[in-house]
């Protein structure tokens, strides 16, 4: 671990874990208590609402009972006035009572339960009211017919008096029951109100206790977080210094490797040039020997053996040809290594690059190869731009597009698609083809130096994709491959939308 970087995890002790568990338990218990208080409050409020509804029903029942009694009295008062004076105006209370009685009795019946003492008395009250009204109607009709004596005779039978007595007794009895029920419900409502008050006070106390402990917990956690933040800041300071230091080491090591590759390449080229030169001299000497050999053979064929003839005419030319082929390949490899070295030492200059225009330009340069392969190259118009090094990114796309055209499947029309999309601070580019494809075991191998995959029927030294990956990494990006033999390949390039040189990042 770099110096100056503390291990923050060392502060997490078993005691800290127990404290945290206790805090969580306290919070859970407090929450459960509040839920219980809330549920009890809801139940008590609902019960109080039911009490209020029943009390209102009781008061209305008593009122309608007394209203039935009052209707009967009003009807009787109007009847008596009419019998005494024979004046129709005294029948106004009677007529009004006849219009109200059905409504009063109906509403009273709706307020009462379907069975019980109140329902029994209600039926008795209704019967008595009906009987009383029938008696009143009979006397009124007799009076109107001028049979006053008969009307008074009906009154004197005590039929109406007894019906009124029954109405009064039943109404009073029903009212007393409702008054008692109202008193009982008022008492229950008072009890519920007291219970609700108790629960509310209890809830407030619990809330106060929880608020106190929550404040304690918050203060404790704030102190803990403050200490942890200071440790983290200290650790980050050490880590940032270590990262800057190691980034600088990596940059210096990379530069050293590039210088080494450059020096080695030059050192290899010197003996290679000598080999190529001596090979030319050897070939010239072989030509002289061949002329001399032909002269001897013409003068005296017997002087030339078959082994000598084969050596001069076949073995030496074949050996010289192998040497030239090998030196030419070695020369190409050295040039490729020098190219990688020079590219690594070149200063990266970020600028805005239209990848769409760049890819279309590359497509025009390989148009003849694509035409020969019966292929098309499509660059989607939505391909986003990039802030990066123009030369490096152009070499990357050119290598990948040329490879896609080179390794198309000639048994079907070829298609190469270049597209891209912005993803936050990153940009993804896809180079897709429907070519030969690459086996899964070679997906990583194709990016290695001097390694190739599949049929070796195309020219190449196995350096192209290695150069591409090195360039992509130098531009701060990544490259990956998905491919399947016979179906084609897709190279995914991911770059930061705006390149920031590593040396600058390390120094900041």
Short mmCIF file of C-alpha atoms in Angstrom, two decimals:
data_model
loop_
_atom_site.label_atom_id
_atom_site.label_comp_id
_atom_site.label_asym_id
_atom_site.label_seq_id
_atom_site.Cartn_x
_atom_site.Cartn_y
_atom_site.Cartn_z
CA UNK A 1 0.00 0.00 0.00
CA UNK A 2 1.39 3.44 -0.89
CA UNK A 3 2.59 5.62 1.91
CA UNK A 4 0.05 8.08 3.24
CA UNK A 5 -2.90 5.82 2.39
CA UNK A 6 -4.72 4.67 5.54
CA UNK A 7 -6.93 1.60 5.78
CA UNK A 8 -10.36 3.05 6.60
CA UNK A 9 -11.81 -0.40 7.05
CA UNK A 10 -9.69 -0.84 10.17
CA UNK A 11 -12.08 1.49 12.00
CA UNK A 12 -15.02 -0.88 11.56
CA UNK A 13 -14.98 -2.85 14.80
CA UNK A 14 -17.40 -5.39 16.35
CA UNK A 15 -18.45 -2.67 18.82
CA UNK A 16 -19.38 -0.39 15.91
CA UNK A 17 -21.45 -3.20 14.42
CA UNK A 18 -23.31 -3.74 17.71
CA UNK A 19 -24.05 -0.03 18.00
CA UNK A 20 -25.41 0.05 14.47
CA UNK A 21 -27.59 -3.00 15.14
CA UNK A 22 -28.92 -1.38 18.32
CA UNK A 23 -29.78 1.79 16.42
CA UNK A 24 -31.58 -0.17 13.73
CA UNK A 25 -33.49 -2.16 16.37
CA UNK A 26 -34.50 1.04 18.16
CA UNK A 27 -35.74 2.56 14.94
CA UNK A 28 -37.72 -0.57 14.07
CA UNK A 29 -39.33 -0.67 17.53
CA UNK A 30 -40.16 3.03 17.37
CA UNK A 31 -41.68 2.64 13.93
CA UNK A 32 -43.73 -0.34 15.11
CA UNK A 33 -44.96 1.66 18.14
CA UNK A 34 -45.99 4.56 15.92
CA UNK A 35 -47.80 2.17 13.58
CA UNK A 36 -49.65 0.67 16.57
CA UNK A 37 -50.57 4.12 17.89
CA UNK A 38 -51.75 5.15 14.44
CA UNK A 39 -53.85 2.01 14.05
CA UNK A 40 -55.38 2.49 17.51
CA UNK A 41 -56.13 6.13 16.71
CA UNK A 42 -57.84 5.17 13.47
CA UNK A 43 -59.91 2.51 15.26
CA UNK A 44 -60.93 4.90 18.04
CA UNK A 45 -61.80 7.67 15.60
CA UNK A 46 -63.89 5.23 13.61
CA UNK A 47 -65.59 4.05 16.78
CA UNK A 48 -66.27 7.65 17.87
CA UNK A 49 -67.77 8.39 14.46
CA UNK A 50 -70.03 5.35 14.86
CA UNK A 51 -71.04 6.57 18.35
CA UNK A 52 -71.90 10.00 16.93
CA UNK A 53 -73.97 8.42 14.18
CA UNK A 54 -75.88 6.25 16.64
CA UNK A 55 -76.42 9.20 18.99
CA UNK A 56 -77.80 11.29 16.16
CA UNK A 57 -80.06 8.38 15.21
CA UNK A 58 -81.28 8.10 18.81
CA UNK A 59 -82.08 11.82 19.04
CA UNK A 60 -83.91 11.71 15.72
CA UNK A 61 -85.90 8.64 16.82
CA UNK A 62 -87.02 10.43 20.00
CA UNK A 63 -87.92 13.50 18.02
CA UNK A 64 -90.01 11.56 15.52
CA UNK A 65 -91.76 9.67 18.35
CA UNK A 66 -92.77 12.91 20.00
CA UNK A 67 -93.76 14.26 16.59
CA UNK A 68 -96.17 11.33 16.16
CA UNK A 69 -97.71 12.18 19.54
CA UNK A 70 -97.91 15.86 18.59
CA UNK A 71 -99.62 15.05 15.27
CA UNK A 72 -102.27 13.03 17.15
CA UNK A 73 -102.79 15.88 19.61
CA UNK A 74 -103.08 18.48 16.84
CA UNK A 75 -105.63 16.35 15.02
CA UNK A 76 -107.65 15.93 18.23
CA UNK A 77 -107.50 19.68 18.98
CA UNK A 78 -108.82 20.56 15.54
CA UNK A 79 -111.61 17.98 15.86
CA UNK A 80 -112.79 19.35 19.20
CA UNK A 81 -112.83 22.96 17.97
CA UNK A 82 -114.88 21.97 14.94
CA UNK A 83 -117.36 19.94 17.04
CA UNK A 84 -117.87 22.85 19.43
CA UNK A 85 -118.16 25.67 16.88
CA UNK A 86 -119.06 23.92 13.63
CA UNK A 87 -116.49 26.28 12.06
CA UNK A 88 -114.26 24.73 9.35
CA UNK A 89 -111.36 26.98 10.24
CA UNK A 90 -110.79 24.92 13.41
CA UNK A 91 -110.07 21.92 11.19
CA UNK A 92 -106.76 23.43 9.97
CA UNK A 93 -104.67 21.59 12.66
CA UNK A 94 -106.65 18.42 11.89
CA UNK A 95 -106.04 18.62 8.15
CA UNK A 96 -102.35 19.45 8.66
CA UNK A 97 -102.00 16.45 11.01
CA UNK A 98 -103.60 14.13 8.43
CA UNK A 99 -101.03 15.30 5.83
CA UNK A 100 -98.03 14.75 8.14
CA UNK A 101 -98.90 11.53 9.95
CA UNK A 102 -97.87 9.07 7.21
CA UNK A 103 -94.50 10.73 6.71
CA UNK A 104 -93.77 10.85 10.45
CA UNK A 105 -94.64 7.18 10.95
CA UNK A 106 -92.64 6.10 7.90
CA UNK A 107 -89.51 7.98 8.96
CA UNK A 108 -89.83 6.64 12.51
CA UNK A 109 -90.07 3.11 11.15
CA UNK A 110 -86.90 3.61 9.09
CA UNK A 111 -84.97 4.77 12.16
CA UNK A 112 -85.88 1.75 14.31
CA UNK A 113 -84.22 -1.68 14.17
CA UNK A 114 -86.19 -4.46 12.39
CA UNK A 115 -86.92 -6.22 15.68
CA UNK A 116 -86.88 -5.66 19.43
CA UNK A 117 -88.91 -3.73 21.98
CA UNK A 118 -88.79 -0.49 20.04
CA UNK A 119 -90.12 -2.16 16.91
CA UNK A 120 -92.98 -3.78 18.92
CA UNK A 121 -93.91 -0.44 20.48
CA UNK A 122 -93.70 1.22 17.08
CA UNK A 123 -96.28 -1.21 15.70
CA UNK A 124 -98.50 -0.50 18.73
CA UNK A 125 -98.03 3.24 18.26
CA UNK A 126 -98.95 3.00 14.59
CA UNK A 127 -102.07 0.99 15.45
CA UNK A 128 -103.14 3.48 18.15
CA UNK A 129 -102.57 6.46 15.83
CA UNK A 130 -104.59 4.77 13.10
CA UNK A 131 -107.41 4.06 15.55
CA UNK A 132 -107.36 7.63 16.86
CA UNK A 133 -107.43 9.13 13.37
CA UNK A 134 -110.27 6.83 12.35
CA UNK A 135 -112.29 7.98 15.40
CA UNK A 136 -111.55 11.64 14.57
CA UNK A 137 -112.50 11.19 10.94
CA UNK A 138 -115.80 9.57 11.87
CA UNK A 139 -116.83 12.44 14.18
CA UNK A 140 -115.79 15.11 11.65
CA UNK A 141 -117.79 13.48 8.89
CA UNK A 142 -120.90 13.17 11.19
CA UNK A 143 -120.57 16.86 12.16
CA UNK A 144 -120.34 17.91 8.51
CA UNK A 145 -123.42 15.84 7.76
CA UNK A 146 -125.34 17.79 10.43
CA UNK A 147 -125.52 14.79 12.78
CA UNK A 148 -123.89 16.53 15.71
CA UNK A 149 -125.56 14.37 18.37
CA UNK A 150 -124.18 11.22 16.79
CA UNK A 151 -120.74 12.78 16.62
CA UNK A 152 -120.86 13.66 20.32
CA UNK A 153 -122.07 10.15 21.09
CA UNK A 154 -118.94 8.74 19.40
CA UNK A 155 -116.78 11.05 21.50
CA UNK A 156 -118.53 9.97 24.67
CA UNK A 157 -117.75 6.28 24.00
CA UNK A 158 -114.14 6.93 25.27
CA UNK A 159 -112.83 5.21 22.12
CA UNK A 160 -110.76 8.24 21.16
CA UNK A 161 -109.61 8.88 24.73
CA UNK A 162 -108.31 5.32 25.09
CA UNK A 163 -106.51 5.49 21.71
CA UNK A 164 -104.88 8.78 22.73
CA UNK A 165 -103.86 7.27 26.05
CA UNK A 166 -102.22 4.37 24.22
CA UNK A 167 -100.42 6.77 21.88
CA UNK A 168 -99.13 8.83 24.81
CA UNK A 169 -98.01 5.80 26.84
CA UNK A 170 -96.23 4.11 23.93
CA UNK A 171 -94.56 7.37 22.82
CA UNK A 172 -93.31 8.10 26.34
CA UNK A 173 -92.02 4.53 26.71
CA UNK A 174 -90.19 4.70 23.38
CA UNK A 175 -88.71 8.08 24.22
CA UNK A 176 -87.45 6.82 27.58
CA UNK A 177 -85.70 3.92 25.86
CA UNK A 178 -84.06 6.29 23.37
CA UNK A 179 -83.01 8.62 26.20
CA UNK A 180 -81.42 5.70 28.01
CA UNK A 181 -79.68 4.55 24.82
CA UNK A 182 -78.46 8.10 24.25
CA UNK A 183 -77.08 8.27 27.78
CA UNK A 184 -75.30 4.92 27.31
CA UNK A 185 -73.86 5.96 23.99
CA UNK A 186 -72.79 9.31 25.37
CA UNK A 187 -70.94 7.49 28.12
CA UNK A 188 -69.28 5.18 25.60
CA UNK A 189 -68.39 8.15 23.42
CA UNK A 190 -66.82 9.88 26.40
CA UNK A 191 -64.83 6.74 27.16
CA UNK A 192 -63.70 6.53 23.53
CA UNK A 193 -62.74 10.19 23.55
CA UNK A 194 -60.68 9.67 26.69
CA UNK A 195 -59.04 6.63 25.12
CA UNK A 196 -58.31 8.58 21.97
CA UNK A 197 -56.82 11.39 24.02
CA UNK A 198 -54.68 8.87 25.89
CA UNK A 199 -53.50 7.26 22.64
CA UNK A 200 -52.68 10.65 21.11
CA UNK A 201 -50.74 11.70 24.20
CA UNK A 202 -48.96 8.34 24.16
CA UNK A 203 -48.15 8.79 20.48
CA UNK A 204 -46.77 12.26 21.15
CA UNK A 205 -44.61 10.90 23.96
CA UNK A 206 -43.33 8.10 21.75
CA UNK A 207 -42.66 10.59 18.96
CA UNK A 208 -40.79 12.84 21.39
CA UNK A 209 -38.71 9.91 22.67
CA UNK A 210 -37.98 8.78 19.11
CA UNK A 211 -37.08 12.32 18.09
CA UNK A 212 -34.66 12.51 21.01
CA UNK A 213 -33.01 9.19 20.18
CA UNK A 214 -33.04 10.03 16.47
CA UNK A 215 -31.21 13.25 17.23
CA UNK A 216 -28.69 11.30 19.29
CA UNK A 217 -28.28 8.78 16.46
CA UNK A 218 -27.97 11.51 13.83
CA UNK A 219 -25.33 13.32 15.86
CA UNK A 220 -23.43 10.09 16.42
CA UNK A 221 -23.66 9.18 12.75
CA UNK A 222 -22.66 12.70 11.76
CA UNK A 223 -19.55 12.43 13.89
CA UNK A 224 -18.82 9.00 12.45
CA UNK A 225 -19.37 10.18 8.88
CA UNK A 226 -17.23 13.26 9.51
CA UNK A 227 -14.40 11.10 10.82
CA UNK A 228 -14.84 8.66 7.93
CA UNK A 229 -14.88 11.54 5.44
CA UNK A 230 -11.63 12.89 6.85
CA UNK A 231 -10.08 9.43 6.62
CA UNK A 232 -11.40 9.08 3.07
CA UNK A 233 -10.02 12.47 2.10
CA UNK A 234 -6.66 11.49 3.56
CA UNK A 235 -6.82 8.15 1.73
CA UNK A 236 -7.85 9.84 -1.53
CA UNK A 237 -4.98 12.30 -1.22
CA UNK A 238 -2.57 9.41 -0.84
CA UNK A 239 -4.21 7.46 -3.64
CA UNK A 240 -4.18 10.41 -6.01
CA UNK A 241 -0.48 10.95 -5.32
CA UNK A 242 0.15 7.24 -5.85
CA UNK A 243 -1.88 7.24 -9.06
CA UNK A 244 0.01 10.27 -10.38
CA UNK A 245 3.30 8.69 -9.42
CA UNK A 246 2.46 5.32 -10.98
CA UNK A 247 0.99 6.96 -14.09
CA UNK A 248 4.25 8.84 -14.50
CA UNK A 249 6.17 5.58 -14.02
CA UNK A 250 4.02 3.88 -16.66
CA UNK A 251 4.50 6.76 -19.10
CA UNK A 252 8.26 6.67 -18.55
CA UNK A 253 8.29 2.88 -18.87
CA UNK A 254 6.28 3.10 -22.09
CA UNK A 255 8.66 5.69 -23.48
CA UNK A 256 11.59 3.48 -22.50
CA UNK A 257 10.00 0.51 -24.28
CA UNK A 258 9.44 2.63 -27.37
CA UNK A 259 13.05 3.81 -27.34
CA UNK A 260 14.18 0.24 -26.85
CA UNK A 261 12.06 -0.94 -29.78
CA UNK A 262 13.45 1.85 -31.93
CA UNK A 263 17.04 1.06 -30.99
CA UNK A 264 16.55 -2.70 -31.40
CA UNK A 265 14.92 -2.17 -34.79
CA UNK A 266 17.90 -0.08 -35.96
CA UNK A 267 20.34 -2.61 -34.55
CA UNK A 268 18.50 -5.40 -36.35
CA UNK A 269 18.44 -3.48 -39.61
CA UNK A 270 22.27 -3.20 -39.77
CA UNK A 271 22.99 -6.97 -39.90
CA UNK A 272 19.91 -7.41 -42.09
CA UNK A 273 21.33 -4.95 -44.61
CA UNK A 274 24.60 -6.89 -44.53
CA UNK A 275 22.76 -10.17 -45.09
CA UNK A 276 20.85 -8.64 -48.02
CA UNK A 277 24.09 -7.24 -49.48
CA UNK A 278 26.05 -10.46 -49.13
CA UNK A 279 23.10 -12.34 -50.58
CA UNK A 280 23.31 -10.16 -53.69
CA UNK A 281 27.07 -10.80 -53.88
CA UNK A 282 26.47 -14.50 -53.38
CA UNK A 283 23.94 -14.47 -56.20
CA UNK A 284 26.40 -12.64 -58.45
CA UNK A 285 29.11 -15.18 -57.58
CA UNK A 286 26.63 -17.95 -58.32
CA UNK A 287 26.06 -16.44 -61.76
CA UNK A 288 29.83 -16.41 -62.42
CA UNK A 289 30.12 -20.01 -61.27
CA UNK A 290 27.16 -20.91 -63.47
CA UNK A 291 28.87 -19.41 -66.52
CA UNK A 292 32.10 -21.24 -65.69
CA UNK A 293 30.15 -24.42 -65.02
CA UNK A 294 28.41 -24.12 -68.41
CA UNK A 295 31.75 -23.65 -70.12
CA UNK A 296 33.23 -26.78 -68.49
CA UNK A 297 30.11 -28.71 -69.33
CA UNK A 298 30.31 -27.65 -72.97
CA UNK A 299 34.01 -28.48 -73.26
CA UNK A 300 33.92 -31.84 -71.50
CA UNK A 301 30.60 -33.02 -70.03
CA UNK A 302 32.39 -35.74 -68.20
CA UNK A 303 34.12 -33.23 -65.94
CA UNK A 304 30.75 -32.16 -64.35
CA UNK A 305 29.14 -34.47 -61.82
CA UNK A 306 25.36 -34.61 -61.25
CA UNK A 307 25.75 -33.33 -57.67
CA UNK A 308 27.71 -30.31 -58.89
CA UNK A 309 25.08 -29.60 -61.53
CA UNK A 310 22.26 -29.78 -58.98
CA UNK A 311 24.16 -27.56 -56.56
CA UNK A 312 24.78 -24.86 -59.16
CA UNK A 313 21.46 -24.99 -61.03
CA UNK A 314 18.96 -25.76 -58.24
CA UNK A 315 20.29 -25.78 -54.67
CA UNK A 316 22.09 -22.43 -54.71
CA UNK A 317 19.22 -20.48 -56.45
CA UNK A 318 16.68 -22.02 -54.07
CA UNK A 319 18.75 -21.16 -50.99
CA UNK A 320 19.34 -17.60 -52.20
CA UNK A 321 15.60 -17.26 -52.90
CA UNK A 322 14.74 -18.41 -49.35
CA UNK A 323 17.28 -15.96 -47.90
CA UNK A 324 15.81 -13.07 -49.90
CA UNK A 325 12.24 -14.00 -48.95
CA UNK A 326 13.18 -14.22 -45.26
CA UNK A 327 15.14 -10.97 -45.28
CA UNK A 328 12.27 -9.19 -47.05
CA UNK A 329 9.84 -10.44 -44.41
CA UNK A 330 12.28 -9.46 -41.66
CA UNK A 331 12.56 -6.02 -43.24
CA UNK A 332 8.75 -5.61 -43.22
CA UNK A 333 8.60 -6.67 -39.56
CA UNK A 334 11.31 -4.21 -38.58
CA UNK A 335 9.51 -1.45 -40.45
CA UNK A 336 6.27 -2.32 -38.63
CA UNK A 337 8.05 -2.22 -35.27
CA UNK A 338 9.55 1.14 -36.17
CA UNK A 339 6.10 2.36 -37.17
CA UNK A 340 4.70 1.31 -33.77
CA UNK A 341 7.61 2.99 -32.02
CA UNK A 342 7.27 6.21 -34.02
CA UNK A 343 3.50 6.26 -33.42
CA UNK A 344 4.04 5.84 -29.68
CA UNK A 345 6.49 8.75 -29.62
CA UNK A 346 4.30 11.03 -31.74
CA UNK A 347 2.55 13.85 -29.82
CA UNK A 348 -1.21 13.32 -29.76
CA UNK A 349 -3.06 16.45 -30.89
CA UNK A 350 -6.80 16.37 -30.11
CA UNK A 351 -9.19 18.05 -32.54
CA UNK A 352 -12.80 17.68 -33.61
CA UNK A 353 -13.04 14.87 -36.16
CA UNK A 354 -16.14 13.95 -38.19
CA UNK A 355 -15.94 10.17 -38.09
CA UNK A 356 -18.69 10.00 -40.70
CA UNK A 357 -16.64 12.04 -43.21
CA UNK A 358 -13.46 10.20 -42.27
CA UNK A 359 -15.03 6.75 -42.80
CA UNK A 360 -16.61 7.84 -46.11
CA UNK A 361 -13.18 9.02 -47.30
CA UNK A 362 -11.65 5.65 -46.41
CA UNK A 363 -14.52 3.90 -48.21
CA UNK A 364 -13.66 5.86 -51.38
CA UNK A 365 -9.99 4.82 -51.18
CA UNK A 366 -10.88 1.11 -51.00
CA UNK A 367 -13.67 1.37 -53.56
CA UNK A 368 -11.83 -0.76 -56.14
CA UNK A 369 -11.12 -3.55 -53.61
CA UNK A 370 -14.77 -3.47 -52.50
CA UNK A 371 -15.94 -3.56 -56.12
CA UNK A 372 -13.73 -6.57 -56.80
CA UNK A 373 -15.22 -8.33 -53.76
CA UNK A 374 -18.81 -7.48 -54.85
CA UNK A 375 -19.21 -5.52 -51.61
CA UNK A 376 -20.66 -2.23 -50.39
CA UNK A 377 -19.45 0.00 -47.55
CA UNK A 378 -22.18 1.88 -45.66
CA UNK A 379 -21.48 4.74 -43.25
CA UNK A 380 -24.58 5.63 -41.26
CA UNK A 381 -25.35 9.40 -41.27
CA UNK A 382 -25.97 9.48 -37.49
CA UNK A 383 -22.37 8.44 -36.76
CA UNK A 384 -21.28 10.97 -34.06
CA UNK A 385 -18.07 13.06 -34.20
CA UNK A 386 -15.14 12.74 -31.82
CA UNK A 387 -12.50 15.01 -30.28
CA UNK A 388 -9.28 13.00 -30.76
CA UNK A 389 -6.07 12.76 -32.78
CA UNK A 390 -7.04 12.82 -36.47
CA UNK A 391 -4.06 10.83 -37.81
CA UNK A 392 -4.31 8.07 -35.19
CA UNK A 393 -8.08 7.62 -35.49
CA UNK A 394 -7.84 7.61 -39.30
CA UNK A 395 -5.23 4.83 -39.19
CA UNK A 396 -7.46 2.82 -36.83
CA UNK A 397 -10.56 3.05 -39.04
CA UNK A 398 -8.59 2.54 -42.24
CA UNK A 399 -6.99 -0.64 -40.91
CA UNK A 400 -10.32 -2.06 -39.70
CA UNK A 401 -12.26 -1.17 -42.88
CA UNK A 402 -9.52 -2.54 -45.14
CA UNK A 403 -9.41 -5.74 -43.09
CA UNK A 404 -13.20 -6.07 -43.33
CA UNK A 405 -13.04 -5.82 -47.13
CA UNK A 406 -9.98 -8.11 -47.36
CA UNK A 407 -11.59 -10.96 -45.40
CA UNK A 408 -15.10 -10.91 -46.91
CA UNK A 409 -16.69 -14.18 -47.94
CA UNK A 410 -16.47 -14.23 -51.74
CA UNK A 411 -19.38 -16.70 -51.96
CA UNK A 412 -21.94 -13.95 -51.17
CA UNK A 413 -22.28 -10.19 -51.63
CA UNK A 414 -20.26 -8.37 -49.03
CA UNK A 415 -21.45 -5.59 -46.72
CA UNK A 416 -19.45 -3.43 -44.32
CA UNK A 417 -21.30 -1.02 -42.02
CA UNK A 418 -19.77 1.78 -39.95
CA UNK A 419 -22.03 3.27 -37.29
CA UNK A 420 -21.80 4.89 -33.87
CA UNK A 421 -23.75 6.25 -30.93
CA UNK A 422 -23.11 8.65 -28.06
CA UNK A 423 -23.33 7.16 -24.55
CA UNK A 424 -22.89 9.87 -21.92
CA UNK A 425 -19.26 10.95 -21.91
CA UNK A 426 -18.31 8.03 -24.17
CA UNK A 427 -18.85 7.23 -27.84
CA UNK A 428 -19.23 3.72 -29.27
CA UNK A 429 -18.33 2.91 -32.88
CA UNK A 430 -19.11 -0.36 -34.64
CA UNK A 431 -17.41 -1.74 -37.76
CA UNK A 432 -19.57 -4.66 -38.87
CA UNK A 433 -19.09 -7.05 -41.78
CA UNK A 434 -20.66 -10.25 -43.08
CA UNK A 435 -17.33 -11.82 -43.92
CA UNK A 436 -15.64 -15.06 -42.95
CA UNK A 437 -15.81 -14.49 -39.22
CA UNK A 438 -13.28 -15.45 -36.56
CA UNK A 439 -13.41 -18.43 -34.21
CA UNK A 440 -14.04 -17.59 -30.55
CA UNK A 441 -10.68 -18.98 -29.44
CA UNK A 442 -8.90 -16.45 -31.71
CA UNK A 443 -10.81 -13.32 -30.61
CA UNK A 444 -7.96 -12.19 -28.37
CA UNK A 445 -5.19 -13.74 -30.41
CA UNK A 446 -5.77 -11.52 -33.46
CA UNK A 447 -4.72 -8.47 -31.42
CA UNK A 448 -1.29 -9.95 -30.58
CA UNK A 449 1.90 -9.11 -32.46
CA UNK A 450 2.69 -11.37 -35.43
CA UNK A 451 -0.41 -13.51 -34.80
CA UNK A 452 -3.03 -14.26 -37.45
CA UNK A 453 -6.16 -16.42 -37.47
CA UNK A 454 -8.03 -18.42 -40.08
CA UNK A 455 -6.89 -19.23 -43.60
CA UNK A 456 -3.60 -17.50 -44.50
CA UNK A 457 -4.62 -16.70 -48.09
CA UNK A 458 -4.19 -12.93 -47.81
CA UNK A 459 -0.93 -10.97 -47.48
CA UNK A 460 -0.08 -9.69 -44.03
CA UNK A 461 2.36 -9.91 -41.12
CA UNK A 462 -0.05 -10.03 -38.16
CA UNK A 463 0.71 -6.47 -37.07
CA UNK A 464 -2.39 -4.58 -38.21
CA UNK A 465 -4.73 -5.30 -35.30
CA UNK A 466 -1.87 -5.06 -32.79
CA UNK A 467 -1.20 -1.58 -34.13
CA UNK A 468 -4.94 -0.78 -33.95
CA UNK A 469 -5.23 -1.84 -30.31
CA UNK A 470 -2.11 0.11 -29.32
CA UNK A 471 -3.46 3.23 -31.05
CA UNK A 472 -6.93 2.82 -29.52
CA UNK A 473 -5.46 2.49 -26.03
CA UNK A 474 -3.26 5.52 -26.59
CA UNK A 475 -6.39 7.52 -27.44
CA UNK A 476 -7.96 6.46 -24.13
CA UNK A 477 -10.30 3.90 -25.71
CA UNK A 478 -10.96 0.19 -25.80
CA UNK A 479 -11.53 -2.28 -28.60
CA UNK A 480 -13.36 -5.61 -28.50
CA UNK A 481 -14.46 -8.19 -31.03
CA UNK A 482 -17.57 -10.31 -31.44
CA UNK A 483 -17.49 -12.76 -34.30
CA UNK A 484 -18.75 -16.11 -35.50
CA UNK A 485 -17.31 -18.14 -38.39
CA UNK A 486 -19.46 -17.87 -41.48
CA UNK A 487 -21.54 -14.95 -40.13
CA UNK A 488 -19.11 -12.04 -39.94
CA UNK A 489 -17.40 -9.86 -37.34
CA UNK A 490 -18.11 -6.71 -35.36
CA UNK A 491 -15.37 -4.55 -33.85
CA UNK A 492 -16.56 -2.27 -31.05
CA UNK A 493 -14.46 0.85 -30.40
CA UNK A 494 -15.22 2.92 -27.30
CA UNK A 495 -13.61 6.35 -26.88
CA UNK A 496 -14.09 9.32 -24.57
CA UNK A 497 -16.08 11.93 -26.48
CA UNK A 498 -13.29 14.43 -25.76
CA UNK A 499 -9.77 12.98 -25.48
CA UNK A 500 -7.61 14.15 -22.61
CA UNK A 501 -3.89 13.27 -22.85
CA UNK A 502 -2.63 10.96 -20.10
CA UNK A 503 0.40 13.07 -19.33
CA UNK A 504 -1.86 16.06 -18.74
CA UNK A 505 -4.17 13.96 -16.55
CA UNK A 506 -1.26 12.69 -14.51
CA UNK A 507 0.14 16.13 -13.95
CA UNK A 508 -3.16 17.74 -12.94
#
